[in-house]
Structure formats: structure tokens, C-alpha cells
Amino acid sequence: MDERPVGVPVDPEVLRARLASELPEAGEAPERVLDELVAAVDPGLVASAGPRYFGFVTGQALPAARAADMLAAVWDQNAFSYVSSPAAAVVEEVAARWVLDVLELPAKASVGFVTGAQMANATCLAVARNEVLGRLGWDVARDGLIGAPPLRVLAGAEAHATIFSALRFIGLAPPELVAVDDQGAMLADALSLDGPAIVCAQAGNVNTGAFDPLGELAAACREAGAWLHVDGAFGLWAAASPALRGLVAGAAGADSWATDAHKWLNVPYDSGLAIVADRDAHRRAMGLSAAYLVESEHRQNYDFTPEASRRARGFAVYAALRSLGRAGLAELIERCCGHAALFASLLREGGAEVLNEVVLNQVLVAASSDAVARVQAEGVCWLGGTVWRGREAMRISVSGYETTEDDVRRSAASILRALP
Ligand SMILES: *Cc1c(COP(=O)(O)O)cnc(C)c1O
């Protein structure tokens, strides 16, 4: 992993040719299938599991988490219900408690183990939709959405694309956009509420790392009877660090939170967490049947996710948290932020223009799309391009547990070589 180019362009025809075109009539030996699969896909594998992949917000996979996730496949547990896997149910119960603890969220909140923050946003916003329409006198569970009263949904102008897709999935229109500051954080003064509504806030902007003012938003929502949802796919993990938790001050006052385990917790794909303060509201929106009215003595995983049968994702989350411990998690988060700060200072020293205030693990550097392509082609590291306030930029996200200072120095040198 340390030696191979991090991301290399590959002609999909090469992969298609190697993967054989027709399904064989007779089955083949498993060893042969796997050997040939490994050989065939190699040129198409991105070293995102390694220490110099800074694209999107992509964590690596901690050894314990990776092994636990492999066991989830080997044991082939169906995490659907308590009887389908008591182990998966109780592991998720324990991992949920630990997640709430390290994220400093209310201990009585409920946690659904979903595929990622997009599904966590969709899950939480479906709960929000039902509850807020309930306050407006409409029962979504009984009557559906057609004919429902108007429901205001608001989000910061720099809300993540998955807020828009999540709203689309659950039958709601795009949000009204609230003005943001120059780092992309919502301006609390620009939020005007006149009654029940859903407000989508953000903890950690993908470009700048900026946080919406969660405490102020929580107070405003409480006063208006509005639901505050926080998209904190990676930013919520700042709460795990005593040095950084000021950034998420007030987050615990929200009604729901979406986050990822496959980003900063360094759990393998796929792993997201849908968290709701009101456990019963979560069960009313997601549970399978009227049986939700009676709380079983066991955790029923299907109460908290849109899926019924699914992979036992809790094993890897449990293993990641236990192998890091509280101190190791804080150290991981702080180390990544320290590396982001080092990136910013090395790049500035080299003459690059850093466009954001580096408050977390994200660094935004002015760069043409050609320069981004040159970095990607050199293969020392991988990062993606973006447009920030009308300017072309490259986005560096430091989220991996194995990234060292040397990786940062090698990568910064490669970036500076690519800039004009
Ligand atoms: C990554 C991200 C998402 C989407 O998460 P997936 O895990 O890709 O579903 C949503 N919001 C923010 C802020 C993100 O960074």
C-alpha cells in the first residue's frame, strides 16, 4: 500500500477484458475464481485504504475494525432482529452506547446502523418529517404525505448534497437556503422560524471543515418548536477530543444527528449512524409494524434503520472503538487535525494559497483542475477538485489513522510540484 500509486487512471476496457465477458456455464473452483479476481481488478484498485488518500473524506480501516468486518461476513449474521442474531443486537446496543458517549450526545438517544451519512440523513429526516407534521396535526404513518399541510425545511446554503437527496427520497421539496459566512457556516441571525419546521444544520463542511453555530440553532429551534437535525458525517467526531469539542458545542441540544463510522472512525465501508434523541419517535418512523408500540425487552435493530435484513455493521464499530479507547480516539482526531495544519503551513510556505481557516481536518487550496489532475497522475497522494465561492480548488481531507508526518511532507511536495 505504501508503494503503489494512490490513484491511477485505468481504462475500464482493461478491467472488462480481464474480468471475462460471459458467465461460465459450469462453475469454477473458488481458488481460481479468487486468484483471477485479485489479478484482474488490481489495476482498478484505488489505495484509499492507505495513508495518502486525501480525497472526499475517506478514512482507512483500523486493523481490529477490518477483521471484525470480515468476521461479520464469515459469521454471516443477519442483523435484522434479536432472534436473527442476538450477538448482532447486543453488540449494536453496546456500540451505540459507546458512540453516544464519545460524541457527547444524550445517553437515551437511539442509534441505527445504516450504510452511510446519506442514509443516516434520510433516516433522521424521515423521523423529523413525521414528528413535525404530527405537531401540525397530520399523521404521516396513517395518512401518508398527500394532502399534508406545508412543512418548512431549511438548510444552510453550503449544506451537503446528501441533504438534498435525502429530502428527495422522503418526499420533501428542496430546503429553503439560509445564508452562510465566508467559511460556509450558517448565520444564526439569518434563520427565521415562525413555527414547526425542520432545520438541517451541519457539523463539518466538506470544503472548509466549518461548523454551523449549533448551540444558537438549537435554542432557536426549541423556541419555535422546530426540529434540529445535524449532518455531522465527520465533524461530529470533534466531540471525542477535549481540545476540539468546543467546535460542536451545543450539538447535544439537537433532535437528530447523522454521522459516519467509515470516515473518521476508520471503519471499513459501509458504516453510518442515524441517531435520534427521541427513541420512540425513531421507532415509530422506522419500526416494521404496530409491534413497535410494545417495547421488546431486546433491542430490535429493525426499529432504527430503513433496512430489514442487513449486514451486522455493529461488530466493526465496536472493534474500532474498543481498539482505540477513549484516549486513542481523541488522539486520532487530533493527529489528523495536526496533519491538516501542517499541510496548510507547508503549502503556504511553498507559495500556495490556502482558502479556508483550517479548524479541523480539511484544507482547501486554490488550484486549477489541471493542477489537481497532475497531483492525481503523479500518484504520491490523491485528492479531489472542488469549486469554492467561484474559485477552482483542491480539497485535502486528513482522516486516516496511519497517515504520518512524512506522508504529509511527501504529499505537500507533490502538490507544490503540480502547482504553476
Ligand atoms: C460524506 C458526507 C455525507 C455523505 O456520507 P456518505 O457516507 O457518503 O453517505 C454527508 N454529509 C457530509 C457533511 C459528508 O461529509
Coordinates of C-alpha atoms and ligand atoms in Angstrom, one line a residue:
M1 CA 0.0 0.0 0.0
D2 CA 2.8 2.3 0.8
E3 CA 4.5 1.8 -2.6
R4 CA 1.7 1.6 -5.1
P5 CA 0.4 4.8 -6.8
V6 CA -2.5 6.0 -4.7
G7 CA -4.9 6.6 -7.6
V8 CA -4.1 5.7 -11.2
P9 CA -6.3 6.2 -14.2
V10 CA -7.3 2.9 -15.7
D11 CA -9.1 2.2 -18.9
P12 CA -12.3 0.4 -18.0
E13 CA -11.8 -1.8 -21.1
V14 CA -8.7 -3.3 -19.4
L15 CA -10.8 -4.3 -16.5
R16 CA -13.7 -5.6 -18.6
A17 CA -11.3 -7.7 -20.7
R18 CA -9.6 -9.2 -17.6
L19 CA -12.9 -10.0 -15.9
A20 CA -14.1 -12.3 -18.7
S21 CA -17.2 -11.4 -20.6
E22 CA -19.7 -14.3 -20.3
L23 CA -20.9 -16.1 -17.3
P24 CA -19.4 -19.6 -17.5
E25 CA -21.9 -22.5 -17.9
A26 CA -20.1 -24.7 -15.3
G27 CA -19.0 -23.3 -12.0
E28 CA -15.2 -22.8 -11.4
A29 CA -13.1 -23.7 -8.4
P30 CA -13.2 -21.0 -5.7
E31 CA -9.4 -20.6 -5.5
R32 CA -9.2 -20.0 -9.2
V33 CA -12.1 -17.5 -9.2
L34 CA -10.5 -15.6 -6.4
D35 CA -6.9 -15.7 -7.8
E36 CA -8.2 -14.4 -11.1
L37 CA -10.4 -11.8 -9.5
V38 CA -7.5 -10.5 -7.5
A39 CA -5.2 -10.3 -10.6
A40 CA -7.9 -8.8 -12.7
V41 CA -9.0 -5.9 -10.5
D42 CA -5.6 -4.9 -9.3
P43 CA -5.2 -2.0 -11.8
G44 CA -8.6 -0.7 -10.8
L45 CA -8.0 -0.6 -7.1
V46 CA -7.5 2.8 -5.5
A47 CA -5.2 2.9 -2.5
S48 CA -7.9 4.5 -0.4
A49 CA -7.1 2.1 2.4
G50 CA -3.6 3.6 2.6
P51 CA -2.2 6.7 4.3
R52 CA -2.0 9.2 1.4
Y53 CA -5.6 9.2 0.1
F54 CA -7.0 12.6 0.9
G55 CA -10.0 12.6 -1.4
F56 CA -13.6 13.2 -0.3
V57 CA -13.5 12.4 3.4
T58 CA -12.2 8.9 3.4
G59 CA -10.9 7.1 6.4
Q60 CA -8.8 3.9 6.4
A61 CA -9.8 0.7 8.2
L62 CA -8.3 0.1 11.6
P63 CA -7.0 -3.5 11.9
A64 CA -9.5 -4.5 14.6
A65 CA -12.4 -3.0 12.6
R66 CA -11.3 -4.6 9.4
A67 CA -11.0 -8.0 11.0
A68 CA -14.4 -7.6 12.8
D69 CA -16.0 -6.7 9.5
M70 CA -14.5 -9.8 7.8
L71 CA -16.0 -11.8 10.7
A72 CA -19.4 -10.2 10.0
A73 CA -19.2 -11.8 6.6
V74 CA -17.8 -15.1 7.8
W75 CA -20.4 -15.4 10.5
D76 CA -23.0 -14.2 8.0
Q77 CA -25.2 -12.8 10.7
N78 CA -28.4 -11.2 9.8
A79 CA -28.6 -8.0 12.0
F80 CA -32.4 -7.7 11.3
S81 CA -33.7 -8.6 14.8
Y82 CA -32.8 -10.0 18.1
V83 CA -33.7 -13.6 17.2
S84 CA -31.9 -13.4 13.8
S85 CA -28.7 -12.6 15.7
P86 CA -28.6 -12.0 19.5
A87 CA -24.9 -11.2 19.0
A88 CA -25.5 -8.5 16.5
A89 CA -28.3 -7.0 18.5
V90 CA -26.3 -6.8 21.8
V91 CA -23.1 -5.6 20.0
E92 CA -25.1 -2.8 18.4
E93 CA -26.6 -2.0 21.8
V94 CA -23.1 -1.7 23.3
A95 CA -21.6 0.1 20.3
A96 CA -24.5 2.5 20.3
R97 CA -23.9 3.4 23.9
W98 CA -20.2 4.0 23.3
V99 CA -20.9 6.1 20.2
L100 CA -23.2 8.4 22.2
D101 CA -20.7 8.6 24.9
V102 CA -17.7 9.6 22.7
L103 CA -19.9 12.0 20.7
E104 CA -21.2 13.5 23.9
L105 CA -24.8 13.0 22.7
P106 CA -27.7 12.2 25.1
A107 CA -27.4 8.7 26.5
K108 CA -31.1 7.9 25.9
A109 CA -30.8 8.6 22.2
S110 CA -31.3 5.7 19.7
V111 CA -28.8 4.7 17.1
G112 CA -29.5 3.0 13.8
F113 CA -26.5 1.3 11.9
V114 CA -27.0 2.3 8.3
T115 CA -24.8 2.4 5.2
G116 CA -23.5 5.9 5.5
A117 CA -24.3 9.5 6.3
Q118 CA -26.6 9.8 3.2
M119 CA -28.9 7.1 4.6
A120 CA -28.4 8.5 8.1
N121 CA -29.7 11.9 6.9
A122 CA -32.6 10.2 5.1
T123 CA -33.5 8.1 8.2
C124 CA -33.3 11.1 10.6
L125 CA -35.2 13.4 8.3
A126 CA -38.0 10.8 7.9
V127 CA -38.3 10.8 11.7
A128 CA -38.3 14.6 11.7
R129 CA -40.9 14.8 8.9
N130 CA -43.3 12.5 10.8
E131 CA -42.8 14.3 14.1
V132 CA -43.1 17.8 12.8
L133 CA -46.1 17.1 10.7
G134 CA -47.5 15.5 13.8
R135 CA -47.1 18.8 15.6
L136 CA -49.0 20.4 12.7
G137 CA -51.9 17.9 13.2
W138 CA -51.0 15.4 10.4
D139 CA -50.4 11.7 11.0
V140 CA -47.9 10.6 8.3
A141 CA -47.9 7.0 9.4
R142 CA -51.7 6.7 8.9
D143 CA -52.4 9.2 6.1
G144 CA -49.1 9.4 4.1
L145 CA -47.9 12.7 2.7
I146 CA -50.5 13.5 0.1
G147 CA -52.7 16.3 1.4
A148 CA -50.4 17.1 4.3
P149 CA -50.0 20.7 5.4
P150 CA -47.0 22.6 4.2
L151 CA -43.8 21.8 6.0
R152 CA -40.9 24.2 6.0
V153 CA -37.5 22.7 5.7
L154 CA -34.4 24.9 6.0
A155 CA -30.7 24.3 5.5
G156 CA -27.5 26.3 5.2
A157 CA -26.5 27.4 1.7
E158 CA -23.5 25.1 2.0
A159 CA -25.5 22.0 3.1
H160 CA -24.1 18.8 1.8
A161 CA -25.6 17.3 -1.4
T162 CA -26.9 14.3 0.5
I163 CA -29.3 16.6 2.4
F164 CA -31.0 17.4 -0.9
S165 CA -31.1 13.7 -2.0
A166 CA -32.3 12.6 1.4
L167 CA -35.2 15.1 1.3
R168 CA -36.0 13.9 -2.2
F169 CA -36.1 10.2 -1.1
I170 CA -38.6 11.1 1.7
G171 CA -41.0 13.1 -0.5
L172 CA -40.0 16.6 0.6
A173 CA -39.0 19.5 -1.6
P174 CA -35.5 21.0 -1.5
P175 CA -34.9 23.2 1.5
E176 CA -35.1 27.0 1.8
L177 CA -31.4 28.1 2.0
V178 CA -30.1 30.1 4.9
A179 CA -27.2 32.5 4.4
V180 CA -23.7 31.4 5.5
D181 CA -20.5 33.1 6.4
D182 CA -17.3 33.1 4.3
Q183 CA -16.4 29.6 5.7
G184 CA -19.8 28.2 4.8
A185 CA -21.2 28.2 8.3
M186 CA -24.9 29.1 8.7
L187 CA -25.5 32.6 10.1
A188 CA -27.8 32.1 13.1
D189 CA -29.3 35.6 12.6
A190 CA -30.3 34.7 9.1
L191 CA -32.5 31.8 10.3
S192 CA -36.1 33.0 10.7
L193 CA -38.6 30.5 12.1
D194 CA -42.3 31.1 12.6
G195 CA -43.3 27.7 13.9
P196 CA -42.7 24.0 13.5
A197 CA -40.1 23.3 10.8
I198 CA -37.1 21.1 10.1
V199 CA -33.7 22.8 10.2
C200 CA -30.7 20.9 8.8
A201 CA -27.5 22.1 10.3
Q202 CA -24.0 21.0 9.5
A203 CA -21.1 20.0 11.7
G204 CA -18.1 20.0 9.4
N205 CA -18.3 21.4 5.9
V206 CA -16.7 19.2 3.4
N207 CA -14.7 22.0 1.9
T208 CA -13.7 24.1 4.9
G209 CA -14.5 21.9 7.9
A210 CA -16.6 24.8 9.3
F211 CA -19.3 24.2 11.9
D212 CA -22.8 25.8 12.0
P213 CA -23.4 27.6 15.3
L214 CA -25.2 24.6 16.8
G215 CA -25.9 26.0 20.3
E216 CA -27.7 29.0 18.9
L217 CA -29.6 27.0 16.3
A218 CA -30.7 24.5 19.0
A219 CA -32.1 27.4 21.1
A220 CA -33.9 29.0 18.2
C221 CA -35.4 25.6 17.1
R222 CA -36.5 24.8 20.7
E223 CA -38.3 28.1 20.9
A224 CA -40.1 27.7 17.6
G225 CA -41.0 24.0 18.1
A226 CA -38.7 23.2 15.2
W227 CA -36.7 20.0 14.7
L228 CA -32.9 20.5 14.5
H229 CA -31.1 17.8 12.5
V230 CA -27.3 17.9 12.4
D231 CA -25.4 16.4 9.4
G232 CA -22.1 15.7 11.1
A233 CA -20.7 13.0 8.8
F234 CA -17.2 13.6 10.0
G235 CA -17.4 16.8 12.1
L236 CA -19.3 15.3 15.0
W237 CA -16.2 13.3 15.9
A238 CA -14.6 16.6 17.1
A239 CA -16.6 15.9 20.3
A240 CA -14.2 13.0 21.0
S241 CA -11.3 15.4 21.5
P242 CA -11.2 17.6 24.6
A243 CA -9.1 20.1 22.5
L244 CA -11.6 20.3 19.7
R245 CA -15.0 19.7 21.2
G246 CA -15.7 23.4 21.5
L247 CA -16.4 23.3 17.8
V248 CA -19.5 21.2 18.4
A249 CA -20.7 23.0 21.5
G250 CA -24.5 22.8 21.7
A251 CA -24.8 19.7 19.4
A252 CA -26.4 17.7 22.1
G253 CA -29.4 20.1 22.0
A254 CA -30.4 18.9 18.6
D255 CA -33.1 16.3 17.8
S256 CA -31.2 14.1 15.4
W257 CA -27.7 13.6 14.1
A258 CA -26.2 11.8 11.1
T259 CA -22.7 10.6 11.1
D260 CA -20.3 8.1 9.5
A261 CA -18.2 5.5 11.0
H262 CA -16.4 4.7 7.7
K263 CA -14.9 8.2 7.6
W264 CA -13.1 9.4 10.7
L265 CA -13.6 6.4 12.9
N266 CA -11.7 4.4 10.3
V267 CA -14.2 1.5 10.0
P268 CA -14.4 -0.2 6.6
Y269 CA -17.2 0.6 4.2
D270 CA -20.1 0.7 4.7
S271 CA -21.0 2.2 8.0
G272 CA -23.1 5.2 9.0
L273 CA -25.1 6.1 12.1
A274 CA -28.6 7.6 12.3
I275 CA -29.1 9.0 15.8
V276 CA -32.4 10.3 17.2
A277 CA -32.9 11.9 20.7
D278 CA -36.4 10.6 20.9
R279 CA -36.1 6.8 20.7
D280 CA -39.8 6.3 20.4
A281 CA -40.1 8.7 17.5
H282 CA -37.3 6.8 15.8
R283 CA -39.1 3.5 16.3
R284 CA -42.5 5.0 15.2
A285 CA -40.9 6.1 11.9
M286 CA -38.7 3.1 11.1
G287 CA -40.2 0.1 13.0
L288 CA -41.7 -2.7 11.0
S289 CA -45.2 -2.9 12.4
A290 CA -47.5 -1.9 15.2
A291 CA -45.4 -4.2 17.3
Y292 CA -43.3 -1.1 17.9
L293 CA -46.0 0.0 20.3
V294 CA -44.7 -2.6 22.7
E295 CA -41.0 -2.1 23.6
S296 CA -39.5 -5.6 23.5
E297 CA -37.0 -6.5 26.2
H298 CA -34.4 -6.9 23.5
R299 CA -33.0 -4.4 21.0
Q300 CA -34.7 -4.9 17.7
N301 CA -32.3 -3.5 15.1
Y302 CA -35.1 -3.1 12.6
D303 CA -36.6 -0.4 14.7
F304 CA -33.9 2.1 13.8
T305 CA -33.0 1.5 10.1
P306 CA -34.8 1.6 6.8
E307 CA -33.4 -1.9 6.1
A308 CA -34.9 -5.1 7.4
S309 CA -32.2 -7.9 6.7
R310 CA -28.8 -6.5 6.6
R311 CA -25.1 -6.8 7.4
A312 CA -24.0 -6.8 11.1
R313 CA -22.3 -3.4 10.9
G314 CA -22.0 -3.1 14.7
F315 CA -19.1 -5.6 15.0
A316 CA -16.7 -3.2 13.2
V317 CA -17.9 -0.1 15.1
Y318 CA -17.5 -2.0 18.4
A319 CA -14.0 -3.2 17.5
A320 CA -12.8 0.2 16.3
L321 CA -13.9 2.0 19.4
R322 CA -12.6 -0.7 21.7
S323 CA -9.2 -0.9 20.0
L324 CA -8.8 2.9 20.1
G325 CA -10.2 3.5 23.6
R326 CA -11.3 7.0 24.5
A327 CA -7.8 8.3 24.5
G328 CA -6.8 6.7 21.3
L329 CA -9.9 8.1 19.5
A330 CA -9.1 11.6 20.8
E331 CA -5.5 11.2 19.7
L332 CA -6.6 10.0 16.2
I333 CA -8.8 13.0 15.7
E334 CA -6.2 15.5 17.0
R335 CA -3.4 13.9 15.0
C336 CA -5.4 14.2 11.7
C337 CA -6.1 17.9 12.5
G338 CA -2.4 18.5 13.3
H339 CA -1.6 17.0 9.9
A340 CA -4.1 19.3 8.2
A341 CA -2.4 22.3 9.9
L342 CA 1.0 21.0 8.8
F343 CA -0.3 20.7 5.2
A344 CA -1.6 24.2 5.3
S345 CA 1.7 25.6 6.6
L346 CA 3.9 23.6 4.2
L347 CA 1.7 24.6 1.2
R348 CA 1.7 28.3 2.3
E349 CA 5.5 28.3 2.7
G350 CA 5.7 26.8 -0.8
G351 CA 3.6 29.7 -2.2
A352 CA 0.2 28.1 -2.5
E353 CA -2.9 29.9 -1.4
V354 CA -4.9 28.2 1.3
L355 CA -8.5 29.3 1.0
N356 CA -10.0 28.2 4.4
E357 CA -9.4 28.7 8.0
V358 CA -8.1 25.2 8.9
V359 CA -10.2 24.5 12.0
L360 CA -10.4 20.7 11.6
N361 CA -9.0 18.1 9.1
Q362 CA -10.0 19.9 5.8
V363 CA -7.6 22.0 3.8
L364 CA -8.8 23.9 0.7
V365 CA -6.1 25.1 -1.7
A366 CA -6.5 27.3 -4.7
A367 CA -5.7 25.1 -7.7
S368 CA -6.8 24.6 -11.3
S369 CA -8.4 21.4 -12.3
D370 CA -5.2 20.7 -14.4
A371 CA -3.1 21.0 -11.3
V372 CA -5.4 18.6 -9.5
A373 CA -5.1 16.2 -12.4
R374 CA -1.3 16.4 -12.2
V375 CA -1.3 15.5 -8.5
Q376 CA -3.6 12.6 -9.2
A377 CA -1.4 11.4 -12.1
E378 CA 1.8 11.6 -10.1
G379 CA 0.3 9.1 -7.7
V380 CA 2.1 10.1 -4.5
C381 CA -1.2 11.1 -3.0
W382 CA -4.8 11.5 -4.2
L383 CA -7.2 14.4 -3.6
G384 CA -10.1 15.8 -5.5
G385 CA -11.0 19.1 -7.1
T386 CA -13.8 21.4 -6.0
V387 CA -15.1 24.9 -6.6
W388 CA -15.3 27.2 -3.6
R389 CA -17.0 30.5 -4.0
G390 CA -16.4 30.5 -7.7
R391 CA -12.7 29.5 -7.5
E392 CA -11.2 26.2 -8.5
A393 CA -9.6 24.4 -5.6
M394 CA -8.3 21.1 -4.4
R395 CA -9.6 19.7 -1.2
I396 CA -7.4 17.8 1.2
S397 CA -9.1 15.7 3.9
V398 CA -6.9 14.0 6.5
S399 CA -8.9 11.2 8.0
G400 CA -6.6 8.1 8.1
Y401 CA -5.2 6.5 11.2
E402 CA -1.9 5.6 9.6
T403 CA -1.0 9.0 7.9
T404 CA 2.3 10.2 9.2
E405 CA 4.1 13.5 9.2
D406 CA 6.3 12.0 6.4
D407 CA 3.2 11.2 4.3
V408 CA 2.1 14.8 4.7
R409 CA 5.6 16.2 3.7
R410 CA 5.8 13.8 0.6
S411 CA 2.3 14.8 -0.4
A412 CA 2.7 18.5 0.1
A413 CA 5.9 18.3 -2.1
S414 CA 3.9 16.6 -4.8
I415 CA 1.1 19.2 -4.6
L416 CA 3.7 22.0 -4.8
R417 CA 5.3 20.4 -7.9
A418 CA 1.9 20.4 -9.6
L419 CA 1.0 24.0 -8.9
P420 CA 2.2 26.5 -11.5
Ligands
LIG1 C1 -19.6 12.3 3.4 C2 -20.7 13.2 3.8 C3 -22.0 12.9 3.7 C4 -22.4 11.6 2.9 O1 -21.9 10.5 3.6 P1 -21.9 9.0 2.9 O2 -21.2 8.3 3.9 O3 -21.1 9.2 1.6 O4 -23.3 8.6 2.7 C5 -23.0 13.7 4.2 N1 -22.6 14.9 4.8 C6 -21.4 15.3 4.9 C7 -21.1 16.6 5.6 C8 -20.3 14.4 4.5 O5 -19.1 14.8 4.6

